[in-house]
GROMACS .gro file of C-alpha atoms in nm:
model
  252
    1UNK     CA    1   0.534  -1.604  -1.336
    2UNK     CA    2   0.650  -1.255  -1.380
    3UNK     CA    3   0.611  -1.019  -1.077
    4UNK     CA    4   0.616  -0.656  -1.076
    5UNK     CA    5   0.723  -0.489  -0.718
    6UNK     CA    6   0.645  -0.132  -0.629
    7UNK     CA    7   0.592   0.069  -0.316
    8UNK     CA    8   0.539   0.437  -0.204
    9UNK     CA    9   0.822   0.433   0.044
   10UNK     CA   10   1.073   0.473  -0.239
   11UNK     CA   11   1.327   0.266  -0.419
   12UNK     CA   12   1.581   0.224  -0.149
   13UNK     CA   13   1.307   0.163   0.118
   14UNK     CA   14   1.369  -0.146   0.341
   15UNK     CA   15   1.025  -0.273   0.309
   16UNK     CA   16   1.100  -0.302  -0.063
   17UNK     CA   17   1.392  -0.535  -0.007
   18UNK     CA   18   1.186  -0.746   0.226
   19UNK     CA   19   0.925  -0.749  -0.059
   20UNK     CA   20   1.198  -0.877  -0.283
   21UNK     CA   21   1.285  -1.155  -0.057
   22UNK     CA   22   0.926  -1.268  -0.022
   23UNK     CA   23   0.869  -1.254  -0.426
   24UNK     CA   24   1.180  -1.470  -0.475
   25UNK     CA   25   0.991  -1.776  -0.305
   26UNK     CA   26   0.746  -1.770  -0.589
   27UNK     CA   27   0.946  -1.663  -0.910
   28UNK     CA   28   1.292  -1.555  -1.058
   29UNK     CA   29   1.128  -1.334  -1.313
   30UNK     CA   30   1.086  -1.031  -1.067
   31UNK     CA   31   1.075  -0.657  -1.187
   32UNK     CA   32   1.118  -0.360  -0.949
   33UNK     CA   33   0.978  -0.023  -1.057
   34UNK     CA   34   0.934   0.208  -0.772
   35UNK     CA   35   0.907   0.556  -0.694
   36UNK     CA   36   1.273   0.713  -0.674
   37UNK     CA   37   1.167   0.915  -0.360
   38UNK     CA   38   0.918   0.856  -0.069
   39UNK     CA   39   0.547   0.909  -0.186
   40UNK     CA   40   0.381   0.836   0.119
   41UNK     CA   41   0.008   0.980   0.110
   42UNK     CA   42   0.034   1.020  -0.254
   43UNK     CA   43  -0.282   0.812  -0.282
   44UNK     CA   44  -0.368   0.757  -0.643
   45UNK     CA   45  -0.226   1.075  -0.787
   46UNK     CA   46  -0.085   1.113  -1.148
   47UNK     CA   47   0.183   1.321  -1.253
   48UNK     CA   48   0.046   1.545  -1.534
   49UNK     CA   49   0.237   1.885  -1.502
   50UNK     CA   50   0.591   1.761  -1.549
   51UNK     CA   51   0.791   1.515  -1.718
   52UNK     CA   52   0.848   1.180  -1.555
   53UNK     CA   53   1.221   1.068  -1.536
   54UNK     CA   54   1.326   0.711  -1.501
   55UNK     CA   55   1.655   0.591  -1.383
   56UNK     CA   56   1.769   0.228  -1.467
   57UNK     CA   57   1.940   0.081  -1.148
   58UNK     CA   58   2.005  -0.263  -1.330
   59UNK     CA   59   1.839  -0.539  -1.535
   60UNK     CA   60   1.464  -0.551  -1.437
   61UNK     CA   61   1.526  -0.259  -1.183
   62UNK     CA   62   1.389   0.110  -1.218
   63UNK     CA   63   1.335   0.410  -1.028
   64UNK     CA   64   1.059   0.658  -1.130
   65UNK     CA   65   1.070   1.026  -1.046
   66UNK     CA   66   0.709   1.030  -0.983
   67UNK     CA   67   0.418   0.884  -0.772
   68UNK     CA   68   0.335   0.510  -0.710
   69UNK     CA   69   0.080   0.527  -0.992
   70UNK     CA   70   0.326   0.683  -1.233
   71UNK     CA   71   0.567   0.377  -1.143
   72UNK     CA   72   0.298   0.119  -1.225
   73UNK     CA   73   0.180   0.307  -1.548
   74UNK     CA   74   0.525   0.341  -1.662
   75UNK     CA   75   0.606  -0.024  -1.579
   76UNK     CA   76   0.298  -0.157  -1.782
   77UNK     CA   77   0.306   0.077  -2.068
   78UNK     CA   78   0.683   0.140  -2.132
   79UNK     CA   79   0.953  -0.064  -1.915
   80UNK     CA   80   0.817  -0.410  -1.921
   81UNK     CA   81   0.808  -0.589  -2.244
   82UNK     CA   82   0.508  -0.829  -2.116
   83UNK     CA   83   0.256  -0.757  -1.878
   84UNK     CA   84   0.313  -0.896  -1.536
   85UNK     CA   85   0.103  -1.172  -1.375
   86UNK     CA   86   0.115  -1.015  -1.037
   87UNK     CA   87   0.185  -0.678  -0.889
   88UNK     CA   88   0.294  -0.660  -0.520
   89UNK     CA   89   0.318  -0.327  -0.351
   90UNK     CA   90   0.480  -0.282  -0.024
   91UNK     CA   91   0.602  -0.368   0.227
   92UNK     CA   92   0.494  -0.037   0.350
   93UNK     CA   93   0.641   0.113   0.652
   94UNK     CA   94   0.342   0.155   0.870
   95UNK     CA   95  -0.025   0.046   0.861
   96UNK     CA   96  -0.282   0.092   0.578
   97UNK     CA   97  -0.578   0.035   0.772
   98UNK     CA   98  -0.934   0.155   0.757
   99UNK     CA   99  -0.962   0.496   0.566
  100UNK     CA  100  -0.595   0.494   0.518
  101UNK     CA  101  -0.638   0.306   0.195
  102UNK     CA  102  -0.782   0.643   0.026
  103UNK     CA  103  -0.446   0.819   0.086
  104UNK     CA  104  -0.208   0.515   0.052
  105UNK     CA  105   0.025   0.522  -0.234
  106UNK     CA  106   0.100   0.159  -0.158
  107UNK     CA  107  -0.272   0.073  -0.194
  108UNK     CA  108  -0.312   0.306  -0.479
  109UNK     CA  109  -0.024   0.132  -0.684
  110UNK     CA  110  -0.209  -0.194  -0.649
  111UNK     CA  111  -0.531  -0.031  -0.750
  112UNK     CA  112  -0.363   0.079  -1.071
  113UNK     CA  113  -0.259  -0.280  -1.123
  114UNK     CA  114  -0.619  -0.386  -1.063
  115UNK     CA  115  -0.743  -0.127  -1.329
  116UNK     CA  116  -0.536  -0.271  -1.568
  117UNK     CA  117  -0.657  -0.631  -1.508
  118UNK     CA  118  -0.347  -0.754  -1.310
  119UNK     CA  119  -0.378  -0.933  -0.983
  120UNK     CA  120  -0.265  -0.684  -0.729
  121UNK     CA  121  -0.191  -0.716  -0.355
  122UNK     CA  122  -0.084  -0.451  -0.115
  123UNK     CA  123   0.143  -0.536   0.208
  124UNK     CA  124   0.203  -0.310   0.501
  125UNK     CA  125   0.391  -0.361   0.825
  126UNK     CA  126   0.220  -0.206   1.113
  127UNK     CA  127   0.468  -0.071   1.395
  128UNK     CA  128   0.400   0.046   1.732
  129UNK     CA  129   0.704   0.285   1.803
  130UNK     CA  130   0.633   0.659   1.695
  131UNK     CA  131   0.918   0.807   1.506
  132UNK     CA  132   1.081   0.510   1.412
  133UNK     CA  133   1.197   0.623   1.074
  134UNK     CA  134   1.368   0.350   0.871
  135UNK     CA  135   1.408   0.141   1.203
  136UNK     CA  136   1.097  -0.056   1.155
  137UNK     CA  137   1.085  -0.431   1.234
  138UNK     CA  138   0.942  -0.635   0.938
  139UNK     CA  139   1.007  -0.969   1.104
  140UNK     CA  140   0.616  -1.050   1.075
  141UNK     CA  141   0.614  -0.957   0.710
  142UNK     CA  142   0.923  -1.151   0.649
  143UNK     CA  143   0.810  -1.472   0.826
  144UNK     CA  144   0.442  -1.486   0.698
  145UNK     CA  145   0.462  -1.314   0.377
  146UNK     CA  146   0.494  -1.640   0.164
  147UNK     CA  147   0.194  -1.794   0.378
  148UNK     CA  148  -0.031  -1.525   0.324
  149UNK     CA  149   0.027  -1.466  -0.030
  150UNK     CA  150   0.048  -1.803  -0.171
  151UNK     CA  151  -0.331  -1.886  -0.145
  152UNK     CA  152  -0.413  -1.555  -0.312
  153UNK     CA  153  -0.200  -1.643  -0.626
  154UNK     CA  154  -0.507  -1.863  -0.761
  155UNK     CA  155  -0.784  -1.729  -0.553
  156UNK     CA  156  -1.070  -1.648  -0.803
  157UNK     CA  157  -1.069  -1.263  -0.747
  158UNK     CA  158  -1.334  -1.061  -0.921
  159UNK     CA  159  -1.235  -0.812  -1.185
  160UNK     CA  160  -1.105  -0.496  -1.068
  161UNK     CA  161  -1.054  -0.598  -0.725
  162UNK     CA  162  -0.719  -0.607  -0.506
  163UNK     CA  163  -0.624  -0.742  -0.174
  164UNK     CA  164  -0.489  -0.522   0.119
  165UNK     CA  165  -0.264  -0.721   0.383
  166UNK     CA  166  -0.159  -0.571   0.716
  167UNK     CA  167   0.096  -0.752   0.954
  168UNK     CA  168   0.062  -0.674   1.306
  169UNK     CA  169   0.310  -0.490   1.520
  170UNK     CA  170   0.462  -0.812   1.697
  171UNK     CA  171   0.727  -1.052   1.657
  172UNK     CA  172   0.669  -1.323   1.394
  173UNK     CA  173   0.621  -1.609   1.650
  174UNK     CA  174   0.354  -1.402   1.836
  175UNK     CA  175   0.139  -1.358   1.526
  176UNK     CA  176  -0.187  -1.543   1.588
  177UNK     CA  177  -0.276  -1.621   1.239
  178UNK     CA  178  -0.478  -1.465   0.946
  179UNK     CA  179  -0.827  -1.317   0.954
  180UNK     CA  180  -1.027  -1.197   0.640
  181UNK     CA  181  -1.194  -0.890   0.748
  182UNK     CA  182  -1.357  -0.570   0.619
  183UNK     CA  183  -1.231  -0.209   0.621
  184UNK     CA  184  -1.267  -0.044   0.930
  185UNK     CA  185  -1.328   0.340   1.020
  186UNK     CA  186  -1.157   0.560   1.264
  187UNK     CA  187  -1.258   0.868   1.412
  188UNK     CA  188  -1.139   1.183   1.233
  189UNK     CA  189  -1.023   1.342   1.560
  190UNK     CA  190  -0.690   1.127   1.541
  191UNK     CA  191  -0.544   1.415   1.306
  192UNK     CA  192  -0.331   1.659   1.477
  193UNK     CA  193  -0.164   1.968   1.304
  194UNK     CA  194   0.169   2.072   1.457
  195UNK     CA  195   0.247   2.443   1.398
  196UNK     CA  196   0.565   2.627   1.447
  197UNK     CA  197   0.786   2.892   1.267
  198UNK     CA  198   1.094   2.834   1.054
  199UNK     CA  199   1.407   3.000   1.093
  200UNK     CA  200   1.310   3.291   0.876
  201UNK     CA  201   0.990   3.349   1.077
  202UNK     CA  202   0.728   3.211   0.855
  203UNK     CA  203   0.462   2.981   0.992
  204UNK     CA  204   0.437   2.626   0.877
  205UNK     CA  205   0.220   2.335   0.958
  206UNK     CA  206   0.275   1.972   0.971
  207UNK     CA  207   0.004   1.693   0.969
  208UNK     CA  208   0.058   1.437   1.241
  209UNK     CA  209  -0.143   1.131   1.363
  210UNK     CA  210  -0.291   1.145   1.704
  211UNK     CA  211  -0.475   0.865   1.904
  212UNK     CA  212  -0.729   0.688   1.696
  213UNK     CA  213  -1.090   0.565   1.769
  214UNK     CA  214  -1.153   0.252   1.592
  215UNK     CA  215  -1.476   0.106   1.503
  216UNK     CA  216  -1.664  -0.102   1.775
  217UNK     CA  217  -1.696  -0.410   1.572
  218UNK     CA  218  -1.427  -0.686   1.581
  219UNK     CA  219  -1.453  -0.790   1.210
  220UNK     CA  220  -1.246  -0.517   1.068
  221UNK     CA  221  -0.876  -0.480   0.986
  222UNK     CA  222  -0.812  -0.234   1.284
  223UNK     CA  223  -0.914  -0.492   1.536
  224UNK     CA  224  -0.760  -0.786   1.363
  225UNK     CA  225  -0.412  -0.644   1.376
  226UNK     CA  226  -0.477  -0.507   1.735
  227UNK     CA  227  -0.561  -0.862   1.836
  228UNK     CA  228  -0.220  -0.988   1.659
  229UNK     CA  229  -0.370  -1.111   1.353
  230UNK     CA  230  -0.265  -1.057   0.996
  231UNK     CA  231  -0.565  -0.852   0.833
  232UNK     CA  232  -0.663  -0.957   0.461
  233UNK     CA  233  -0.908  -0.724   0.335
  234UNK     CA  234  -1.061  -0.731  -0.037
  235UNK     CA  235  -1.114  -0.394  -0.184
  236UNK     CA  236  -1.295  -0.308  -0.508
  237UNK     CA  237  -1.270   0.009  -0.729
  238UNK     CA  238  -1.639   0.056  -0.810
  239UNK     CA  239  -1.728   0.336  -0.577
  240UNK     CA  240  -2.081   0.349  -0.650
  241UNK     CA  241  -2.323   0.330  -0.334
  242UNK     CA  242  -2.572   0.116  -0.520
  243UNK     CA  243  -2.802   0.144  -0.211
  244UNK     CA  244  -2.855   0.511  -0.301
  245UNK     CA  245  -2.915   0.467  -0.668
  246UNK     CA  246  -3.304   0.411  -0.669
  247UNK     CA  247  -3.350   0.695  -0.394
  248UNK     CA  248  -3.148   0.930  -0.599
  249UNK     CA  249  -3.334   0.840  -0.934
  250UNK     CA  250  -3.672   0.906  -0.748
  251UNK     CA  251  -3.565   1.276  -0.678
  252UNK     CA  252  -3.501   1.365  -1.043
   0.00000   0.00000   0.00000
């Protein structure tokens, strides 16, 4: 089985090393094609206004000066001699829950794989401590990664779907198991904007996340990780709200 690894935290991110450890339990045909620098929040963006440069770091190892989507597209169209059987994106430093999936470069890299017809899975490690930087414990992802991924390798996933996995912020031995759940929704009030002035006196603004208000139900990814479970969420790329089709057709 040929596996492509990518992420949005960048080629040198600790989570990518964890993902390599996990992937090595399934195959020795592993390719790494990841953004050269951190691309968190890049979403499904594609670089169109400047050239994309690729640096080779070894056999089957490449860093792409672009977004996670760029990295996957370069891997599939240029760098790999044959298409992979599986794309794994992550392990992201931090959660990709609820509406995070619309901003996440980690999830978007998996989306690009799904669009290309490749089985694709995004993995993220939730952490509790703010401002942890690279000092994030990946113990839950490292210990549980193989157990969560193995059933997905042959699962009959529908075309153009992907699976989003989030490991809870707790020691591996305290993880309570796996829950298959839907995508949650937070209150938009969680966003904060921190404003200040730089040394030259110009004002700048920095997005930050404040306290979140989760959905009240207990069958979503938000509540699953809060309760100590690994959240496994199937996502699909057809954004059509089919319940609205007849209503809109009636007014035209």
